[in-house]
XYZ file of C-alpha atoms in Angstrom:
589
model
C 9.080 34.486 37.062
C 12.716 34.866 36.005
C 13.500 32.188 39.131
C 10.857 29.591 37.499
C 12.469 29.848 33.984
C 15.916 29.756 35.679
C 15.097 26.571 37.061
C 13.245 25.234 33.863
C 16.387 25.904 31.466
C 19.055 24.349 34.015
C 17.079 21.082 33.326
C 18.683 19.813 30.306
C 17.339 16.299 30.098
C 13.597 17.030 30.668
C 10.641 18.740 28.958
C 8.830 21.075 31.050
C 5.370 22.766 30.563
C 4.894 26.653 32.277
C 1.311 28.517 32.445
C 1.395 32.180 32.207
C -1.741 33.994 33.484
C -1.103 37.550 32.843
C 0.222 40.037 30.370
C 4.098 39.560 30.708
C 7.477 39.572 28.564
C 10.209 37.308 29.593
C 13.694 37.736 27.491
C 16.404 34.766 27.614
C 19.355 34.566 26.274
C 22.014 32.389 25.768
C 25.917 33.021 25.573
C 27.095 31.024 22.759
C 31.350 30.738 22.706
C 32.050 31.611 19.192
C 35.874 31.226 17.848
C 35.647 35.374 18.063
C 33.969 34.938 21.383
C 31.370 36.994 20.457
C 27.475 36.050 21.744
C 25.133 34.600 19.357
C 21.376 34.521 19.664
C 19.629 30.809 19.490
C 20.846 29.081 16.133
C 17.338 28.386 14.693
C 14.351 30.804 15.323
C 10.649 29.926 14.933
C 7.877 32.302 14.378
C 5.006 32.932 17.191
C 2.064 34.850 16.645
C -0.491 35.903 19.646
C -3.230 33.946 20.129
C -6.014 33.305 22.602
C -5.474 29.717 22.215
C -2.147 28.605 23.732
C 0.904 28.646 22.042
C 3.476 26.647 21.744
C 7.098 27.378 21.149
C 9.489 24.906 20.326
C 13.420 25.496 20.948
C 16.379 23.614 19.831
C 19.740 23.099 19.790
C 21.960 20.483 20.068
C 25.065 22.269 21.826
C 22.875 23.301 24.638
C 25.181 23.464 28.526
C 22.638 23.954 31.065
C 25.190 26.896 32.462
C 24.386 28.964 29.477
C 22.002 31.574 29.821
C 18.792 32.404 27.598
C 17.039 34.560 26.598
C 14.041 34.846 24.078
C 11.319 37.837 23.616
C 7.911 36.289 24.262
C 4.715 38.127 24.476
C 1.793 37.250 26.244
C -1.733 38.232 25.613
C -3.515 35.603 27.776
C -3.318 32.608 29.375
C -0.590 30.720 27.101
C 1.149 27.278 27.678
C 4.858 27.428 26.868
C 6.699 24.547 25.704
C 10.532 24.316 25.803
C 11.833 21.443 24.218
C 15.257 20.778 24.946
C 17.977 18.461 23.168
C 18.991 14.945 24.738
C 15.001 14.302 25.628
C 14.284 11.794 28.202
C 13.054 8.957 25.115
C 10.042 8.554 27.806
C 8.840 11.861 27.711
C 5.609 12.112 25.830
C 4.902 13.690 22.491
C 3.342 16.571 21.989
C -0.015 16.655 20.549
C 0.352 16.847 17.018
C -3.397 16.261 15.345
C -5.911 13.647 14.196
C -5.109 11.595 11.032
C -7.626 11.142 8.527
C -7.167 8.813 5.398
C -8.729 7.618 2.362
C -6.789 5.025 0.472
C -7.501 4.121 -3.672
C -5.984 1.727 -6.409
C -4.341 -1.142 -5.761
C -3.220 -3.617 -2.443
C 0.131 -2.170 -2.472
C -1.544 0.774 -1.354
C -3.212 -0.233 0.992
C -0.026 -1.370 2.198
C 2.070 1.894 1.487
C -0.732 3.418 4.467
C -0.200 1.281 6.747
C 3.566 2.211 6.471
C 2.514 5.698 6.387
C 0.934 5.619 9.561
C 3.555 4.038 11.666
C 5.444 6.607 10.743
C 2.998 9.610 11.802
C 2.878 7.465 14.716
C 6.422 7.417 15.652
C 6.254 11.244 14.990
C 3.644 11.845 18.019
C 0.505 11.206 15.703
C -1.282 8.770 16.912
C -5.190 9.213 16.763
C -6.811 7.973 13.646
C -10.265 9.103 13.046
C -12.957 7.985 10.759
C -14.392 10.535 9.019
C -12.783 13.986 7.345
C -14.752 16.370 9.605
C -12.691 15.464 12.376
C -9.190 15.387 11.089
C -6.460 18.414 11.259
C -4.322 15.958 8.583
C -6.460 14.114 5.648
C -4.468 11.838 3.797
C -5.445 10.547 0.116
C -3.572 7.976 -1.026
C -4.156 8.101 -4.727
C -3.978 5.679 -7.950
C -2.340 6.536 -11.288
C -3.151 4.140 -13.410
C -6.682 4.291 -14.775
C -7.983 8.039 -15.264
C -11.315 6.894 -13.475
C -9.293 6.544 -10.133
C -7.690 9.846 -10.768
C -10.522 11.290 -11.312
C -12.477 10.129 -7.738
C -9.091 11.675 -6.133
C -9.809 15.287 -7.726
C -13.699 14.857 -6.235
C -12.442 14.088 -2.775
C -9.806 16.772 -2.901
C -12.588 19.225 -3.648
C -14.751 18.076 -0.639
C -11.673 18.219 1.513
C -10.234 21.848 0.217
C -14.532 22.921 0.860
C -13.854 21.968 4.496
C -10.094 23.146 4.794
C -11.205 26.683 2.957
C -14.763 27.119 5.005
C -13.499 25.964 8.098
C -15.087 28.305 10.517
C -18.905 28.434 9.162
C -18.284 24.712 8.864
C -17.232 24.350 13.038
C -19.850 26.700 13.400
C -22.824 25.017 11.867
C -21.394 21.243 13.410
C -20.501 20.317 9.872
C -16.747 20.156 10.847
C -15.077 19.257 14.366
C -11.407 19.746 13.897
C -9.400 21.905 16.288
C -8.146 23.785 13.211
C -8.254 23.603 9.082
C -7.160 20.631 7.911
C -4.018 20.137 5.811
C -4.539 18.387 2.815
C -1.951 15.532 1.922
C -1.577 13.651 -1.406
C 0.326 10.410 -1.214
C 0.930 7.633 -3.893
C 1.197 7.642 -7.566
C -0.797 10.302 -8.433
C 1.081 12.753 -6.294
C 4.598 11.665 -8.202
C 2.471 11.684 -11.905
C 0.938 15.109 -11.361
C 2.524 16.592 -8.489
C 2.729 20.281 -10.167
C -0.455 20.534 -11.276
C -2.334 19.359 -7.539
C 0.046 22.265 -5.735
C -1.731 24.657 -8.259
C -4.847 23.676 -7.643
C -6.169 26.782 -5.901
C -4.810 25.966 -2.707
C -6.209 22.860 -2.169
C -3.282 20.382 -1.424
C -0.790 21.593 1.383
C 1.982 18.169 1.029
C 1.978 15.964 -2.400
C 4.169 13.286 -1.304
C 5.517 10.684 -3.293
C 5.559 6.429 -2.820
C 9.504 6.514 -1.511
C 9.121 9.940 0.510
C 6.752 9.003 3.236
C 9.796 8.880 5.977
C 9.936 12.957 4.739
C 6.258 12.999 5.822
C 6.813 14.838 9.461
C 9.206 17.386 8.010
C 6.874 18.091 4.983
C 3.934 19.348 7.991
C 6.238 21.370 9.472
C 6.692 23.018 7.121
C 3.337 23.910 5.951
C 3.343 25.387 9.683
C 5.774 28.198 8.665
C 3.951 28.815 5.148
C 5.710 26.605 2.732
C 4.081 24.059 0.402
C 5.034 20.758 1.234
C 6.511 18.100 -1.699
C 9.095 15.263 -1.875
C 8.657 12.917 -5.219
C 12.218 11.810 -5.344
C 12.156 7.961 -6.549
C 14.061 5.494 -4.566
C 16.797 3.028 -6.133
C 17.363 1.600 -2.655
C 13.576 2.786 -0.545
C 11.680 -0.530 0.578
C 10.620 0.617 4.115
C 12.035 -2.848 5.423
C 12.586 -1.457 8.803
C 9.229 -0.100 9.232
C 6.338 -2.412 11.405
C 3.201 -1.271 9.854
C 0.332 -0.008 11.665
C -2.578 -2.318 10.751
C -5.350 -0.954 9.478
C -7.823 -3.860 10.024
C -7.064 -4.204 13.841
C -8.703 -7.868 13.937
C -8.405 -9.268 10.759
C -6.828 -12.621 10.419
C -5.463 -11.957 6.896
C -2.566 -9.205 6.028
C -0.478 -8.011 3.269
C 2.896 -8.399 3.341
C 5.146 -5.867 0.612
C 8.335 -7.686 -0.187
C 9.201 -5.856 -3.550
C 8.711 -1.829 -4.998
C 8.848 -0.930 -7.983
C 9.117 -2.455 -11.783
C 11.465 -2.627 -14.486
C 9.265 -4.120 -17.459
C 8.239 -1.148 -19.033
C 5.161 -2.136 -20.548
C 3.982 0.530 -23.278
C 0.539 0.943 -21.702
C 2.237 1.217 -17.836
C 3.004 4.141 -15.332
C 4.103 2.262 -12.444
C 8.097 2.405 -13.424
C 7.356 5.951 -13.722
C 5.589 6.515 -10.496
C 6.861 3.712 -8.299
C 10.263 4.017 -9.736
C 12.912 0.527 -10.386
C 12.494 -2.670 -8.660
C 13.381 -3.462 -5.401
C 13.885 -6.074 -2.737
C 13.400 -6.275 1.006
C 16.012 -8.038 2.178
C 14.301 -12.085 3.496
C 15.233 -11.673 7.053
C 12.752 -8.737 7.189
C 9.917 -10.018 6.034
C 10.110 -13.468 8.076
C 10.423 -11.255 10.831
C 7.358 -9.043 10.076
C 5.306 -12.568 9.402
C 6.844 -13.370 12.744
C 4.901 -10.536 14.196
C 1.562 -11.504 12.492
C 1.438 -14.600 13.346
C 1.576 -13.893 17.054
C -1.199 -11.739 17.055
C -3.253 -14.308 15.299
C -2.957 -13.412 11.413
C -3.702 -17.111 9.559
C -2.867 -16.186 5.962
C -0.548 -13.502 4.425
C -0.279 -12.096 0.862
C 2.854 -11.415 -0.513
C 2.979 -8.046 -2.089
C 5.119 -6.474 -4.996
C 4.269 -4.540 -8.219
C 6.489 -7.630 -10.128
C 5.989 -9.490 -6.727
C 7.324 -13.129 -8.552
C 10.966 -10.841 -9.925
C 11.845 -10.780 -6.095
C 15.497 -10.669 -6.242
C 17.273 -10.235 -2.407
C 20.468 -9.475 -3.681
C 21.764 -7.497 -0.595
C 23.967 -10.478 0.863
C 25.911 -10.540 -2.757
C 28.935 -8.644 -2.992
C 29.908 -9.649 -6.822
C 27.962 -8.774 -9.855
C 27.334 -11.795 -12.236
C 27.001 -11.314 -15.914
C 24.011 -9.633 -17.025
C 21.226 -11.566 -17.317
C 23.094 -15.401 -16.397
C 21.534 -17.928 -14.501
C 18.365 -15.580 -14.136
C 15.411 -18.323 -15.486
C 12.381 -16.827 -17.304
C 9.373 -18.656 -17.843
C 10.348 -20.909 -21.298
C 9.285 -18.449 -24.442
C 9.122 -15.139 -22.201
C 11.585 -12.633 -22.521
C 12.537 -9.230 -20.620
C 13.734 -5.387 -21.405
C 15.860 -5.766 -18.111
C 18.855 -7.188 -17.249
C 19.475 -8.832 -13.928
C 23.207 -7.910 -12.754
C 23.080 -8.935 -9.222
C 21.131 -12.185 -8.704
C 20.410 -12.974 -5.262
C 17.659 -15.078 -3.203
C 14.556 -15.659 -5.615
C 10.900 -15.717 -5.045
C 11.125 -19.333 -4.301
C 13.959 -18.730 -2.174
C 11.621 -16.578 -0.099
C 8.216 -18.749 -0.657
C 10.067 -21.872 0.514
C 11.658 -19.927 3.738
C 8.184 -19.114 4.505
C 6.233 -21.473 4.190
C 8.831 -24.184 6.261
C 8.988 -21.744 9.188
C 4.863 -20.563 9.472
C 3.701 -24.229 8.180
C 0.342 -23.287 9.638
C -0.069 -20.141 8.043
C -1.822 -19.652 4.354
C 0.481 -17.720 2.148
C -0.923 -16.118 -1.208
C 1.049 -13.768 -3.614
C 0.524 -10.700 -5.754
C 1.139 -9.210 -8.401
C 3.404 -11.705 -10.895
C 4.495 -11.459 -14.388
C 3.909 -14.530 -16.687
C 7.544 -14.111 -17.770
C 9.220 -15.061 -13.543
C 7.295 -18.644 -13.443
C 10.524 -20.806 -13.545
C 9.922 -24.063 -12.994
C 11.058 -24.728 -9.786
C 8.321 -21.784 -8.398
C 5.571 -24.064 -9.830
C 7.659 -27.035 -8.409
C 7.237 -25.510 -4.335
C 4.041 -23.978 -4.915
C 2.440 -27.958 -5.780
C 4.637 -29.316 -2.697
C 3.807 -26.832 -0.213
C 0.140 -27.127 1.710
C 0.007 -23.831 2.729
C 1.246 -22.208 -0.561
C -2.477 -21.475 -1.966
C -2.895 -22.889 -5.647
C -4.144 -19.618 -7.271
C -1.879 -18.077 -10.054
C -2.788 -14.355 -11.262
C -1.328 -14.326 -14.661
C -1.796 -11.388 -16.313
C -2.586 -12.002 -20.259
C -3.171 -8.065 -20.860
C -4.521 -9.570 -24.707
C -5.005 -12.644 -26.654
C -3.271 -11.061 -29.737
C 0.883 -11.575 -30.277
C 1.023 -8.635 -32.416
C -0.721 -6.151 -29.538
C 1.155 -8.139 -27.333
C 4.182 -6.775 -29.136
C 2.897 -2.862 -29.057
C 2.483 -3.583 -25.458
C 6.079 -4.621 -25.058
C 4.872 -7.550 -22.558
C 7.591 -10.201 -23.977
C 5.624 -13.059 -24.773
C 3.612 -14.296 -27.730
C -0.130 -15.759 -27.541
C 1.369 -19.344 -28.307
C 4.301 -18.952 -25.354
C 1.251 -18.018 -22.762
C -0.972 -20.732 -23.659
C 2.310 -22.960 -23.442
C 2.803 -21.607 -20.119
C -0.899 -21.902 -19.201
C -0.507 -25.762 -20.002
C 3.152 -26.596 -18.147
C 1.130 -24.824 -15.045
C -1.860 -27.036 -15.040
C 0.455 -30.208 -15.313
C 2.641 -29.771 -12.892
C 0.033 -28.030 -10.638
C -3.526 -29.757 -11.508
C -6.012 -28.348 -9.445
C -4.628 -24.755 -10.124
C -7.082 -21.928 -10.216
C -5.721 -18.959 -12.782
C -7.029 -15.771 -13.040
C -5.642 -12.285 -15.274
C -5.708 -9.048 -16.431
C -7.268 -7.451 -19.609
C -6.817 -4.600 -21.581
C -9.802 -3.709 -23.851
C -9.155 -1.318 -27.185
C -5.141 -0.773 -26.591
C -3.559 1.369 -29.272
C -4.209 0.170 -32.707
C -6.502 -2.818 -31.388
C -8.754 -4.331 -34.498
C -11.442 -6.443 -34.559
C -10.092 -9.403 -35.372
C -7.059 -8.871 -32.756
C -10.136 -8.367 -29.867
C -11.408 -11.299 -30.886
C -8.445 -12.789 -30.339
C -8.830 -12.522 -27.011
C -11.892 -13.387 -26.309
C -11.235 -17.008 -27.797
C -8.018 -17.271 -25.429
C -10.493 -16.714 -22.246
C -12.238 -19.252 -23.466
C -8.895 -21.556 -23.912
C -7.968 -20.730 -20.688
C -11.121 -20.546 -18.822
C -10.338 -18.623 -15.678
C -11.004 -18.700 -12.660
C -11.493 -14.616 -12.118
C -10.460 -11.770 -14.151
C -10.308 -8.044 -14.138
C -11.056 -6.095 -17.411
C -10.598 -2.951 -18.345
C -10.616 -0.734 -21.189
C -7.776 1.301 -22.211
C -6.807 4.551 -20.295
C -3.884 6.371 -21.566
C -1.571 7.559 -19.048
C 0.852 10.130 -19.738
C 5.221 9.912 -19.554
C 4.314 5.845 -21.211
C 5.968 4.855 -23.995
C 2.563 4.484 -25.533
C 1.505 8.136 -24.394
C 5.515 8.960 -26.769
C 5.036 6.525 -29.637
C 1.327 5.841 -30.125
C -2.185 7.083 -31.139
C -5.189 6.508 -28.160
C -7.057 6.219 -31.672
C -10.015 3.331 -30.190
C -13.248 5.073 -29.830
C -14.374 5.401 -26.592
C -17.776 3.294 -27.361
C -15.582 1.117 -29.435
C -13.520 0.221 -26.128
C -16.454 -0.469 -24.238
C -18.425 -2.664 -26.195
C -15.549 -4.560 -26.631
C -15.019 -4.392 -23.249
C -19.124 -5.710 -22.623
C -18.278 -8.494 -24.802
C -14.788 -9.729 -23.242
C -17.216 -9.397 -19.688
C -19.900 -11.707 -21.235
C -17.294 -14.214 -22.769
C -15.697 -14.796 -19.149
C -18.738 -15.378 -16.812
C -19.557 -17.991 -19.835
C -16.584 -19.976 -19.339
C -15.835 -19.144 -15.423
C -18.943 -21.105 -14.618
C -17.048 -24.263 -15.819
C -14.371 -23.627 -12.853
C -16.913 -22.786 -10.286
C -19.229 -26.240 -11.247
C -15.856 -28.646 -11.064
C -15.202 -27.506 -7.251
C -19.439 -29.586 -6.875
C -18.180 -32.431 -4.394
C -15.359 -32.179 -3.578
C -13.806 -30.614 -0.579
C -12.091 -27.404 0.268
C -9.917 -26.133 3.349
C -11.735 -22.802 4.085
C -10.573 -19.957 6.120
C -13.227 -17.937 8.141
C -13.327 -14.346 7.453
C -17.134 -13.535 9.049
C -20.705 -13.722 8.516
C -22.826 -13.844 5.460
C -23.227 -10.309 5.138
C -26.936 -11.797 3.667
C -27.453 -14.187 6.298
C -25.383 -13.162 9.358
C -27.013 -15.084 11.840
C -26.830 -18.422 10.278
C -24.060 -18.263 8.020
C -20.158 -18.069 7.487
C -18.174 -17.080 4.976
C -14.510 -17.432 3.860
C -12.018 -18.432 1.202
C -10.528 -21.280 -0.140
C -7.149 -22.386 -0.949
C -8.176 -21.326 -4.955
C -9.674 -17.753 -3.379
C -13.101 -19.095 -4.133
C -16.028 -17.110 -2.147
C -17.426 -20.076 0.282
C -20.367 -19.962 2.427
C -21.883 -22.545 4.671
C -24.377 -22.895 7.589
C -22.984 -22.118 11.136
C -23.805 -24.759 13.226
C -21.622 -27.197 15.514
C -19.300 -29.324 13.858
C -16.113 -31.886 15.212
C -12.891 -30.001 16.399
C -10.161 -31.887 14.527
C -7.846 -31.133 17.769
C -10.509 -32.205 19.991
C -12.435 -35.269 18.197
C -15.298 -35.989 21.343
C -15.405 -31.917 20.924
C -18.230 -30.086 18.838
C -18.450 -26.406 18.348
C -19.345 -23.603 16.009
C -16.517 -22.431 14.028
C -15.077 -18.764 14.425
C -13.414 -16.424 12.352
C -9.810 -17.810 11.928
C -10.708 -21.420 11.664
C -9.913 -23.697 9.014
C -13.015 -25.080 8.071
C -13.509 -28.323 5.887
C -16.190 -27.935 3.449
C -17.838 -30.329 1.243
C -19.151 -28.270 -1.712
C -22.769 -28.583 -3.208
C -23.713 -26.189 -5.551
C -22.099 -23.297 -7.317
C -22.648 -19.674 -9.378
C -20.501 -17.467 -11.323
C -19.426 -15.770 -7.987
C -19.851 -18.360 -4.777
C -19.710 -21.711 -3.909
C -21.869 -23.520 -1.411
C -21.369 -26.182 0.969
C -21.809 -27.989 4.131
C -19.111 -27.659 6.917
C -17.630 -31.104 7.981
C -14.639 -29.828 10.137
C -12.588 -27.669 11.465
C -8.972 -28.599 10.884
């Protein structure tokens, strides 16, 4: 036995793998040359316990001479596999097994995003099978939402499902409820985990890691240590974290549309807002990293990208400018709009990046989201109506209709300066679809200030919206300086009403598309007619659907044939709702 060890250890480059059958001890030690030349045991230790299951034993150092001798107390109750792990691994030697990844992801497309990220992480780190339900997982990852207390409240459900199969483990293995290989640990990610981080670790156990949005690298570390009895949690925010150099691990494996993060972060401060708090300051990837990630996509076959950023349109690459320029200079708002922040390094712009993008990938789509109205300078609106393949959908979030909420929202812009902006849009840009955000029964909303903004839908007549009602969040500066003092029923009759007012008027944008014809990507079947029917989006992000049948091959014209997910269709439309147009395929381009 001491001969096979002997010959294991003298192999410093290599990871080797011994079976012990029988009750044994085997001691090891190594002489370590101190300045007093006195020997030293192993300079890091880890814990074993005896187990019928094998164990594993992981040792470490990076001043290991293969003429050294060691020497390390191991008992043996069965048959065990030993690991020794030496420094200077061959980089082809395979990982470990490390357990089965389960994750749930909530709130917005950024997070979304963030897991992907997180998984090519865990899968640099030797995990590498994802499975699809909870019962089957040693790690379940949650990857929460802060801003609404409805989300946050769907997280604390699922976290007590996940701490009844973590705590019960063994009736649940027994009775075929659960199939993991041990209890799973429980790991918060995302907003949520920076906005309440103390209060989920005290929650009876049932989180192991809370993780923040710029910690995920930490993410390996953080399970080890719940190995050796610790509690697991990194929420540090990032000035400089934008994951640039990480290739995300797609989690729609054959989809031919993918999100793209090019900013983190925010610096508005609106009063009613927890993302600066949670997500931390803004951000840029530097543009070189995300042509190459679109680089990647479009080889395996992705046809449109969305540009992602929490202020996505504030994109600001300043990291090839050594000198800082005087605050706020040559920084162009949209005309009216104003900002808390002050630029002091000013770099490539959204448009730099848009127009990089679009000239290199001219056959790709390319969306964008989330802007502010306040970064729509003119030349953005200028590229985005001379580029094909820049989609002509602006979200612009309104948030209300009123100036003086507007105001208690600290959002920078008056009623009159967004309609203003509303109108140099549509001239410049014609057939522009719009869509926005609402807030329903913000601080010290009145009637007359609601209705307000229910005649500015109506001005505006959008395209798609998404209305809410207010949700306090804690650490805001409306949380510090104002009363929540809107009834609950108040906010969501108001919000009923604001609902009602904007499938009245979005029916006008749907009815215009009636004849004319739109460039439609293929995403898949009618879900209601999946034999017969297609379905994709438009340049505008209208919901299309035609008839599948054989139609001329713009590359090919004596060619017919059906049209498959990825093509460009063209599609004359014929009729219309509040949610979908109709049409007949003509082409595919």
């Amino acid at each position: 036995m001491a001969s096979s060890l002997s010959s294991i250890i003298n192999q410093p480059h290599t990871v080797q793998r011994l079976k012990l059958h029988c009750p044994s001890c085997v001691t090891i030690f190594r002489k370590h040359k101190h300045k007093h030349n006195a020997s030293f045991p192993l300079p890091r230790t880890y814990a074993y316990r005896a187990s019928p299951r094998p164990l594993t034993l992981i040792t470490a150092s990076r001043s290991f001479s293969h003429s050294n001798n060691w020497r390390i107390p191991l008992s043996v109750t069965s048959s065990l596999e030993l690991l020794l792990l030496l420094p200077n691994l061959n980089p082809n030697t395979e990982a470990p097994p490390t357990g089965r990844i389960y994750h749930e992801t909530y709130g917005c497309q950024m997070n979304v995003n963030d897991m992907e990220i997180v998984l090519s992480i865990m899968k640099n780190a030797g995990y590498s099978e994802v499975v699809s339900v909870p019962e089957s997982a040693e790690i379940i990852f949650i990857n929460t939402c802060a801003i609404r207390d409805n989300a946050e409240q769907k997280v604390w459900q699922r976290l007590d499902y996940f701490w009844f199969l973590k705590r019960h483990w063994k009736s649940n293995v027994a009775t075929g409820r659960a199939q993991s290989l041990r209890p799973p640990k429980v790991v918060v990610l995302g907003c949520m985990a920076e906005r309440l981080k103390e209060k989920i670790l005290d929650a009876d156990k049932m989180v192991d890691v809370v993780c923040g949005p710029d910690a995920y690298r930490d993410l390996p570390r953080l399970l080890e240590e719940v190995d050796y009895g610790q509690k697991g949690i990194n929420t540090l925010l990032s000035l400089e974290e934008t994951y640039a150099d990480i290739n995300p691990v797609r989690i729609s494996k054959n989809s031919i549309s993918a999100f793209v993060s090019v900013m983190r972060g925010c610096n508005n401060m609106c009063s009613f807002c927890i993302v600066p708090f949670t997500r931390g300051r803004e951000r840029s990837r530097p543009v070189e990293s995300i042509v190459r990630e679109v680089a990647e996509l479009w080889k395996e076959g992705v046809k449109e990208v969305t540009l992602l950023g929490q202020n996505v349109n504030s994109y600001n690459d300043a990291s090839g400018i050594e000198k800082e320029v005087e605050s706020g200079s040559n920084w162009k708002l949209s005309e009216g709009f104003a900002s808390i922040s002050k630029v002091k390094k000013m770099g490539l712009r959204f448009s730099d990046l848009l127009d990089r993008l679009s000239l290199e990938f001219p056959e790709m789509r390319f969306r964008f989201t989330s802007p502010h109205p306040k970064d729509f300078p003119d030349e953005l609106l200028y590229l985005m109506r001379e580029r094909h393949n820049i989609c002509k959908l602006i979200h612009l979030p309104a948030q209300s209709g009123n100036s003086t909420v507007l105001e208690r929202m600290r959002r920078g812009y008056t009623r009159e300066a967004y309609l203003d902006l509303v109108q140099k849009i549509r001239s410049i840009i014609p057939d522009v679809a719009l869509s926005s955000d609402f807030i329903c029964g913000f601080c010290g909303e009145t009637e007359e200030e609601h209705a307000d903004t229910l005649t500015l839908v109506k001005a505006v007549v959008y395209d798609m919206a998404f209305m809410f009602a207010y949700s306090m969040r804690e650490k805001t500066h409306a949380h510090r300086n104002y009363v929540d003092d809107v009834p609950e029923e108040t906010k969501q009759r108001r919000l009923t009403e604001l609902i009602e007012t904007f499938r009245q008027s979005t029916g006008k944008c749907y009815d215009s598309q009636i004849g004319t014809i739109q460039l439609v990507l293929v995403e898949g079947p009618n879900r209601r007619a999946p034999d017969s029917e297609l379905m994709g989006k438009s340049d505008k992000g209208h919901r299309v659907l035609f008839v599948n049948l054989p139609i001329p091959d713009r590359e090919d014209v004596n060619t017919k044939r059906n049209p498959v997910i990825g093509d460009f269709v063209e599609v004359r439309i014929t009729r219309s709702t509040r949610a979908s147009l109709f049409g007949e395929a003509l082409a595919i381009n």
